[in-house]
Coordinates of C-alpha atoms and ligand atoms in Angstrom, one line a residue:
M29 CA 0.0 0.0 0.0
S30 CA 1.3 3.4 -0.8
S31 CA 1.9 5.9 2.1
P32 CA -0.1 9.1 2.3
F33 CA 3.3 10.9 2.4
E34 CA 4.5 9.4 -0.9
P35 CA 4.7 12.0 -3.6
V36 CA 4.0 11.1 -7.3
V37 CA 7.4 11.4 -8.9
P38 CA 8.2 11.1 -12.6
S39 CA 10.2 7.9 -13.0
G40 CA 13.9 8.5 -13.0
A41 CA 13.6 12.0 -11.4
M42 CA 15.9 12.8 -8.5
R43 CA 13.9 13.1 -5.3
I44 CA 15.4 16.0 -3.3
V45 CA 13.9 17.0 0.1
N46 CA 14.7 20.6 0.8
I47 CA 14.6 21.8 4.4
V48 CA 13.8 25.3 5.7
G49 CA 13.2 26.5 9.2
A50 CA 14.1 30.1 9.9
R51 CA 14.0 33.4 8.0
P52 CA 17.4 33.3 6.3
N53 CA 16.7 29.7 5.1
F54 CA 13.6 30.9 3.1
V55 CA 15.7 33.4 1.2
K56 CA 18.3 30.7 0.3
I57 CA 15.9 28.0 -0.7
A58 CA 13.8 30.2 -3.1
P59 CA 16.2 30.2 -6.0
L60 CA 17.2 26.6 -5.4
V61 CA 13.6 25.2 -5.6
R62 CA 12.9 27.4 -8.6
A63 CA 16.0 26.1 -10.4
M64 CA 15.0 22.5 -9.5
K65 CA 11.4 23.0 -10.7
R66 CA 12.7 24.2 -14.1
R67 CA 14.3 20.8 -14.7
P68 CA 12.4 17.6 -15.3
E69 CA 15.4 15.6 -13.7
F70 CA 14.3 16.8 -10.3
A71 CA 11.3 16.1 -8.0
P72 CA 11.8 18.6 -5.2
T73 CA 9.9 18.4 -1.9
L74 CA 9.9 21.3 0.6
I75 CA 9.7 20.7 4.3
H76 CA 9.3 23.6 6.7
T77 CA 10.3 22.7 10.3
G78 CA 8.3 25.5 11.8
Q79 CA 11.2 26.9 13.7
H80 CA 10.0 30.4 12.7
Y81 CA 6.2 30.5 12.5
D82 CA 4.9 34.1 12.8
Q83 CA 3.4 35.7 9.7
A84 CA 6.2 38.3 9.7
M85 CA 8.9 35.7 10.3
S86 CA 7.7 33.0 7.9
Q87 CA 4.6 33.4 5.6
Q88 CA 5.6 36.9 4.5
F89 CA 8.9 35.5 3.2
F90 CA 7.1 32.7 1.3
Q91 CA 4.9 35.4 -0.3
D92 CA 7.8 37.9 -1.0
L93 CA 10.0 35.2 -2.5
E94 CA 7.2 33.5 -4.4
I95 CA 7.9 30.1 -2.7
S96 CA 5.0 27.6 -3.0
P97 CA 3.7 26.5 0.4
P98 CA 5.7 23.7 1.9
D99 CA 4.7 20.1 1.3
F100 CA 5.1 19.4 5.1
N101 CA 5.3 21.6 8.1
L102 CA 6.8 20.0 11.2
Q103 CA 5.5 22.8 13.5
V104 CA 8.3 22.5 16.0
G105 CA 8.1 26.2 17.1
S106 CA 10.3 27.8 19.7
G107 CA 12.1 26.0 22.6
S108 CA 15.6 25.3 23.9
H109 CA 18.2 24.3 21.3
A110 CA 18.0 20.7 22.4
L111 CA 14.2 20.6 22.2
Q112 CA 14.1 22.3 18.8
T113 CA 16.8 20.0 17.4
A114 CA 15.2 16.8 18.9
Q115 CA 11.7 17.7 17.6
V116 CA 12.9 18.4 14.1
M117 CA 14.7 15.0 14.1
Q118 CA 11.7 13.1 15.6
R119 CA 9.1 14.7 13.2
L120 CA 11.3 14.6 10.0
D121 CA 12.3 11.0 10.4
P122 CA 9.0 9.3 9.4
I123 CA 8.6 11.7 6.5
L124 CA 12.1 10.7 5.1
D125 CA 11.1 7.1 5.6
A126 CA 8.0 7.5 3.5
V127 CA 9.4 9.9 0.8
R128 CA 12.7 8.0 0.4
P129 CA 14.6 10.9 -1.1
D130 CA 17.8 10.5 -3.0
M131 CA 19.2 13.5 -1.2
V132 CA 18.3 16.0 1.6
L133 CA 19.4 19.5 0.9
V134 CA 19.9 21.9 3.9
V135 CA 20.9 25.5 3.8
G136 CA 22.7 27.9 6.2
D137 CA 23.4 27.3 9.9
V138 CA 20.2 27.3 12.0
N139 CA 19.1 24.5 14.4
S140 CA 16.8 23.1 11.7
T141 CA 19.8 22.8 9.3
M142 CA 21.8 20.7 11.7
A143 CA 18.9 18.6 12.9
A144 CA 17.8 17.7 9.4
A145 CA 21.3 16.8 8.3
I146 CA 21.8 14.4 11.2
T147 CA 18.4 12.8 10.6
A148 CA 19.1 12.2 6.9
V149 CA 22.6 10.8 7.4
K150 CA 21.4 8.4 10.1
R151 CA 19.0 7.1 7.5
G152 CA 21.8 6.7 5.0
I153 CA 20.5 9.5 2.8
A154 CA 23.0 11.8 1.1
V155 CA 23.1 15.3 2.4
A156 CA 23.9 18.5 0.5
H157 CA 24.8 21.6 2.5
V158 CA 24.5 25.0 0.8
E159 CA 26.6 27.7 2.5
A160 CA 29.1 25.2 3.8
G161 CA 32.5 25.9 5.3
L162 CA 31.8 29.3 6.9
R163 CA 33.6 29.5 10.3
S164 CA 33.6 32.3 12.9
F165 CA 35.9 30.2 15.1
D166 CA 33.7 31.2 18.0
R167 CA 32.2 28.0 19.4
S168 CA 30.0 30.0 21.8
M169 CA 27.8 30.9 18.8
P170 CA 25.1 28.2 18.3
E171 CA 25.4 28.6 14.6
E172 CA 29.1 27.7 14.6
I173 CA 28.3 24.3 16.2
N174 CA 25.5 23.9 13.6
R175 CA 27.9 24.6 10.8
I176 CA 30.6 22.2 12.1
V177 CA 28.2 19.3 12.6
T178 CA 26.4 19.8 9.3
D179 CA 29.6 20.0 7.3
A180 CA 30.9 16.9 9.1
V181 CA 28.0 14.7 7.9
A182 CA 27.3 16.3 4.5
D183 CA 28.3 14.6 1.2
L184 CA 28.2 17.6 -1.0
L185 CA 29.4 21.0 0.3
F186 CA 28.6 24.1 -1.6
V187 CA 30.6 27.1 -0.6
T188 CA 29.9 30.8 -1.1
E189 CA 33.5 32.1 -0.8
E190 CA 37.1 30.9 -0.9
S191 CA 37.3 30.9 2.9
G192 CA 34.7 28.2 3.0
R193 CA 36.8 25.9 0.8
A194 CA 40.0 26.7 2.8
N195 CA 38.2 25.9 6.1
L196 CA 36.9 22.6 4.9
M197 CA 40.2 21.5 3.4
R198 CA 41.9 22.3 6.7
E199 CA 39.3 20.1 8.4
G200 CA 40.3 17.2 6.1
V201 CA 37.3 17.2 3.8
D202 CA 37.9 15.5 0.5
P203 CA 38.2 18.4 -2.1
A204 CA 36.1 16.4 -4.5
R205 CA 33.1 17.0 -2.3
I206 CA 33.6 20.8 -2.1
H207 CA 32.0 23.0 -4.8
F208 CA 32.6 26.8 -4.9
V209 CA 29.4 27.9 -6.5
G210 CA 28.7 31.5 -5.3
N211 CA 25.9 32.7 -3.1
V212 CA 22.2 31.8 -3.4
M213 CA 21.3 34.8 -1.2
I214 CA 22.6 37.0 -4.0
D215 CA 20.5 35.0 -6.5
A216 CA 17.5 35.9 -4.4
L217 CA 18.5 39.5 -4.1
E218 CA 19.1 40.0 -7.8
G219 CA 16.1 37.8 -8.8
S220 CA 13.7 39.9 -6.8
R221 CA 15.2 43.3 -7.6
R222 CA 12.3 44.4 -9.7
H223 CA 10.0 43.7 -6.8
W224 CA 11.9 45.3 -4.0
E225 CA 12.6 48.4 -6.1
K226 CA 8.9 49.0 -6.0
S227 CA 8.6 48.5 -2.2
L228 CA 6.3 51.0 -0.4
I229 CA 8.2 50.8 2.8
F230 CA 9.6 54.4 2.4
K231 CA 6.1 55.8 2.3
K232 CA 5.0 53.6 5.3
L233 CA 7.9 54.8 7.4
G234 CA 7.6 58.4 6.2
V235 CA 11.1 58.5 4.6
E236 CA 11.4 61.3 2.2
P237 CA 13.5 60.6 -0.9
G238 CA 17.1 61.6 -0.2
T239 CA 16.8 61.3 3.6
A240 CA 19.9 59.8 5.2
Y241 CA 19.2 57.1 7.6
A242 CA 20.7 54.0 9.2
V243 CA 19.3 50.5 9.4
L244 CA 19.9 48.4 12.6
T245 CA 19.3 44.7 13.4
L246 CA 20.3 42.9 16.5
H247 CA 19.3 39.4 17.6
R248 CA 22.3 37.3 18.5
P249 CA 21.9 35.8 22.0
S250 CA 25.4 37.1 22.9
N251 CA 24.2 40.6 22.2
V252 CA 20.7 40.6 23.5
D253 CA 20.3 38.1 26.3
D254 CA 22.5 39.8 28.9
P255 CA 20.6 42.9 30.1
G256 CA 23.9 44.8 30.7
V257 CA 25.2 44.1 27.2
L258 CA 21.9 45.1 25.6
A259 CA 21.8 48.3 27.7
S260 CA 25.2 49.2 26.5
F261 CA 24.2 48.7 22.9
C262 CA 21.1 50.8 23.5
E263 CA 23.2 53.6 24.9
A264 CA 25.3 53.6 21.7
F265 CA 22.2 53.6 19.4
D266 CA 20.6 56.4 21.4
T267 CA 23.7 58.6 21.0
L268 CA 24.1 57.7 17.3
A269 CA 20.4 58.6 16.7
H270 CA 21.3 62.2 17.5
H271 CA 23.4 62.2 14.3
I272 CA 21.3 60.1 12.0
P273 CA 17.8 58.6 12.3
I274 CA 17.8 54.8 12.7
V275 CA 15.3 52.2 11.6
F276 CA 15.3 49.2 13.8
P277 CA 13.2 46.2 12.7
V278 CA 13.0 44.4 16.0
H279 CA 13.1 40.5 16.2
P280 CA 10.4 39.1 18.5
R281 CA 12.9 37.9 21.1
V282 CA 14.6 41.3 21.3
R283 CA 11.3 43.2 21.6
E284 CA 10.5 41.3 24.7
R285 CA 13.9 42.1 26.2
L286 CA 13.8 45.8 25.3
T287 CA 10.3 46.1 26.8
S288 CA 11.2 44.2 30.0
Q289 CA 14.3 46.3 30.7
R290 CA 12.8 49.6 29.4
C291 CA 16.0 50.0 27.4
G292 CA 16.3 51.9 24.1
P293 CA 13.3 54.0 23.6
T294 CA 13.4 56.9 26.1
T295 CA 9.9 57.9 24.8
E296 CA 7.3 55.7 23.2
P297 CA 8.8 53.6 20.4
Q298 CA 8.2 55.3 17.0
D299 CA 7.1 53.3 14.0
R300 CA 7.8 56.2 11.7
L301 CA 11.2 57.7 11.0
Q302 CA 11.7 61.0 12.9
S303 CA 14.5 63.4 12.1
K304 CA 16.3 62.4 15.3
G305 CA 15.6 59.1 16.9
I306 CA 15.0 55.4 16.5
A307 CA 12.0 54.0 14.7
Y308 CA 11.4 50.6 16.3
V309 CA 9.4 48.7 13.8
D310 CA 8.1 45.1 13.6
P311 CA 10.2 42.6 11.6
L312 CA 10.0 43.5 8.0
G313 CA 9.3 41.2 5.0
Y314 CA 12.1 40.4 2.7
L315 CA 11.3 42.9 -0.1
D316 CA 10.7 45.8 2.3
F317 CA 13.9 45.0 4.2
V318 CA 16.1 44.8 1.2
A319 CA 14.6 48.0 -0.2
L320 CA 15.3 49.8 3.1
V321 CA 18.9 48.6 3.2
S322 CA 19.5 49.5 -0.5
R323 CA 19.0 53.2 0.1
A324 CA 20.5 53.3 3.7
S325 CA 23.6 55.4 4.4
L326 CA 24.7 52.8 7.0
V327 CA 23.8 49.3 8.2
L328 CA 24.5 48.2 11.8
T329 CA 24.0 44.5 12.3
D330 CA 24.9 41.3 14.1
S331 CA 23.3 39.1 11.3
G332 CA 25.4 37.0 8.9
G333 CA 23.3 37.4 5.8
I334 CA 22.9 41.1 6.1
Q335 CA 26.7 41.5 5.9
E336 CA 26.4 39.9 2.5
E337 CA 23.4 41.8 1.3
A338 CA 25.0 45.1 2.3
T339 CA 28.2 44.1 0.5
M340 CA 26.2 43.3 -2.7
L341 CA 24.2 46.6 -2.5
G342 CA 27.4 48.6 -1.8
V343 CA 26.0 49.9 1.5
P344 CA 28.5 50.5 4.4
C345 CA 28.0 47.8 7.1
L346 CA 29.3 47.7 10.6
T347 CA 29.1 44.3 12.2
L348 CA 28.4 44.4 15.9
R349 CA 30.3 41.2 16.7
E350 CA 33.9 40.3 17.4
T351 CA 34.1 37.9 14.5
T352 CA 32.6 37.1 11.1
E353 CA 32.3 33.8 9.3
R354 CA 32.0 35.7 6.1
P355 CA 35.4 37.4 5.7
V356 CA 34.9 38.1 2.0
T357 CA 32.4 40.9 3.0
V358 CA 35.4 42.6 4.6
S359 CA 38.1 41.8 2.0
H360 CA 35.8 42.5 -1.0
G361 CA 32.9 44.3 0.5
T362 CA 31.7 47.2 2.6
N363 CA 31.8 45.4 6.0
R364 CA 33.8 46.1 9.1
I365 CA 33.8 44.1 12.3
I366 CA 33.6 46.4 15.2
G367 CA 32.3 44.6 18.3
G368 CA 30.0 46.0 20.9
D369 CA 31.8 48.8 22.7
P370 CA 29.5 51.9 22.6
A371 CA 32.3 54.4 22.2
R372 CA 33.7 52.4 19.2
I373 CA 30.3 52.0 17.6
L374 CA 29.7 55.8 17.7
E375 CA 33.2 56.6 16.4
E376 CA 33.1 54.0 13.6
A377 CA 29.6 55.0 12.6
L378 CA 30.4 58.7 12.4
H379 CA 33.7 58.0 10.6
T380 CA 31.9 55.7 8.1
L381 CA 29.2 58.3 7.4
A382 CA 31.8 61.0 6.8
H383 CA 34.0 58.7 4.7
P384 CA 31.9 55.9 3.1
P385 CA 34.1 53.0 1.9
G386 CA 34.5 52.6 -1.9
H387 CA 32.5 49.8 -3.5
T388 CA 34.9 47.1 -4.8
G389 CA 32.3 45.2 -6.8
P390 CA 30.8 41.8 -5.9
P391 CA 32.9 39.0 -4.5
P392 CA 33.8 36.2 -7.0
L393 CA 30.8 34.2 -8.3
W394 CA 28.2 36.4 -6.5
D395 CA 26.5 36.8 -9.9
G396 CA 23.0 35.5 -9.4
H397 CA 23.7 32.1 -10.8
A398 CA 24.7 30.0 -7.8
A399 CA 21.5 28.0 -7.8
E400 CA 22.0 26.9 -11.4
R401 CA 25.5 25.8 -10.6
I402 CA 24.3 23.8 -7.6
V403 CA 21.5 22.0 -9.5
A404 CA 24.1 21.1 -12.2
V405 CA 26.3 19.5 -9.6
L406 CA 23.3 17.7 -8.0
E407 CA 22.3 16.4 -11.4
A408 CA 25.9 15.2 -12.2
H409 CA 26.0 13.5 -8.7
G410 CA 22.6 11.8 -9.3
R411 CA 23.8 10.6 -12.8
A412 CA 27.0 9.2 -11.3
K413 CA 25.1 7.2 -8.7
H414 CA 22.3 6.0 -11.1
P415 CA 23.7 6.1 -14.6
P416 CA 20.9 6.0 -17.2
R417 CA 20.4 2.5 -18.6
R418 CA 21.7 1.8 -22.0
P419 CA 19.1 0.7 -24.5
D420 CA 19.5 -3.1 -25.2
Ligands
UD1_7 C1 17.4 31.8 14.5 C2 18.8 31.2 14.2 C3 19.8 32.3 13.8 C4 19.2 33.1 12.7 C5 17.9 33.7 13.1 C6 17.3 34.5 12.0 C7 19.4 29.2 15.5 C8 20.2 28.7 16.6 N1 19.3 30.5 15.4 O1 17.6 32.7 15.6 O2 21.0 31.6 13.4 O3 20.1 34.2 12.5 O4 17.0 32.6 13.4 O5 16.1 35.2 12.4 O6 18.8 28.4 14.8 N2 10.1 33.9 17.8 C9 8.8 34.4 17.6 N3 8.3 34.1 16.4 C10 8.9 33.3 15.4 C11 10.2 32.8 15.7 C12 10.7 33.1 16.9 O7 8.2 35.0 18.4 O8 8.3 33.1 14.3 C13 10.7 34.2 19.1 C14 10.5 33.2 20.2 O9 10.4 33.8 21.4 C15 11.7 32.3 20.2 C16 12.8 33.3 19.8 O10 12.1 34.2 18.9 O11 12.0 31.7 21.4 C17 14.0 32.8 19.2 O12 13.7 32.0 18.0 P1 14.7 30.9 17.5 O13 14.2 30.3 16.3 O14 15.0 30.0 18.7 O15 16.1 31.7 17.2 P2 16.3 33.1 16.5 O16 16.8 34.0 17.6 O17 15.2 33.5 15.7

């Protein structure tokens, strides 16, 4: 009897289960699933773990990036890292058993990425990791552990920058498994340009054309979980806002913390940009966020992907961390790693506004065609494992 999970797959098509869980995953998977759907050789399935579940954190991204609804949603929701990881594994396992994919493809470095990779490899299913090899060398970052574990079990490792290849080689990975293909986040950025260029976010926020403003994001546990650390960031942002207005789309976990410690807004939070001050706004969708960054004078962030988007858009970026796993954004881009000291944040921000860095052009292979390269490798891999039968 066939299982209710079992998809109808054209005979000979390569069954790929694609996993997404959190915001940055949605951006990365969009061009990949699109590229797979263009080729009859692939039968892609999309599984959402449900790690991110709010309209603003999940469905809005599916709409903005024109991703079809997932075939399965594991609805794991929030929880400790152990719980989230365990629930993804527990709920994904029977689906993999029923679908029997040729490969599981995971992207990025969130808990869902690592959990799905382990589940697949334990079932003897090949794993492809897109955005492999990035290392911050800071093991206190949950994402660093997720990267190391995922790369250790993956069969195919797709890297976005040379550092990724170098890190994997140093860790003893067979070079034949490493493919330098470029960056699918940039495919998404370029592929949706015509949409985000029409975003109405400027009108919504009351940003007049030509107004200088900065965009701020902050959500890393190391930056927001300790009240003292968060208060010191808020002090820096409040001072900087006397020089340039700041738009701060606030991640749900950070809003809670800002509210509970009455940090940041000295008056009621503004959801429109004022000439001096911080506009604390709800998390933005992909198109509105990219549009906002594209015309900003400065980005301040602790995100990984935003360092890459700012680099591609030629917008100066100051990263509020001690390390980056994306060094190409510093060597070839507009990014500087400045840590969390309030005096340094102010000094670097004012310096950058007065002397914006030159734009060196995109890093190698960030050309909007990474997904095509990846599906070509997947196809070759599938052919090598199951060569087409010769006619008798
Ligand atoms: C996760 C990723 C991080 C990524 C970020 C992008 C891990 C370890 N972290 O961090 O690498 O940069 O996503 O946004 O996988 N919450 C909601 N609604 C949601 C989702 C989350 O309110 O839709 C709140 C909950 O209070 C939850 C908290 O945010 O406990 C944290 O969510 P979680 O998925 O655990 O981690 P992020 O901080 O979002």
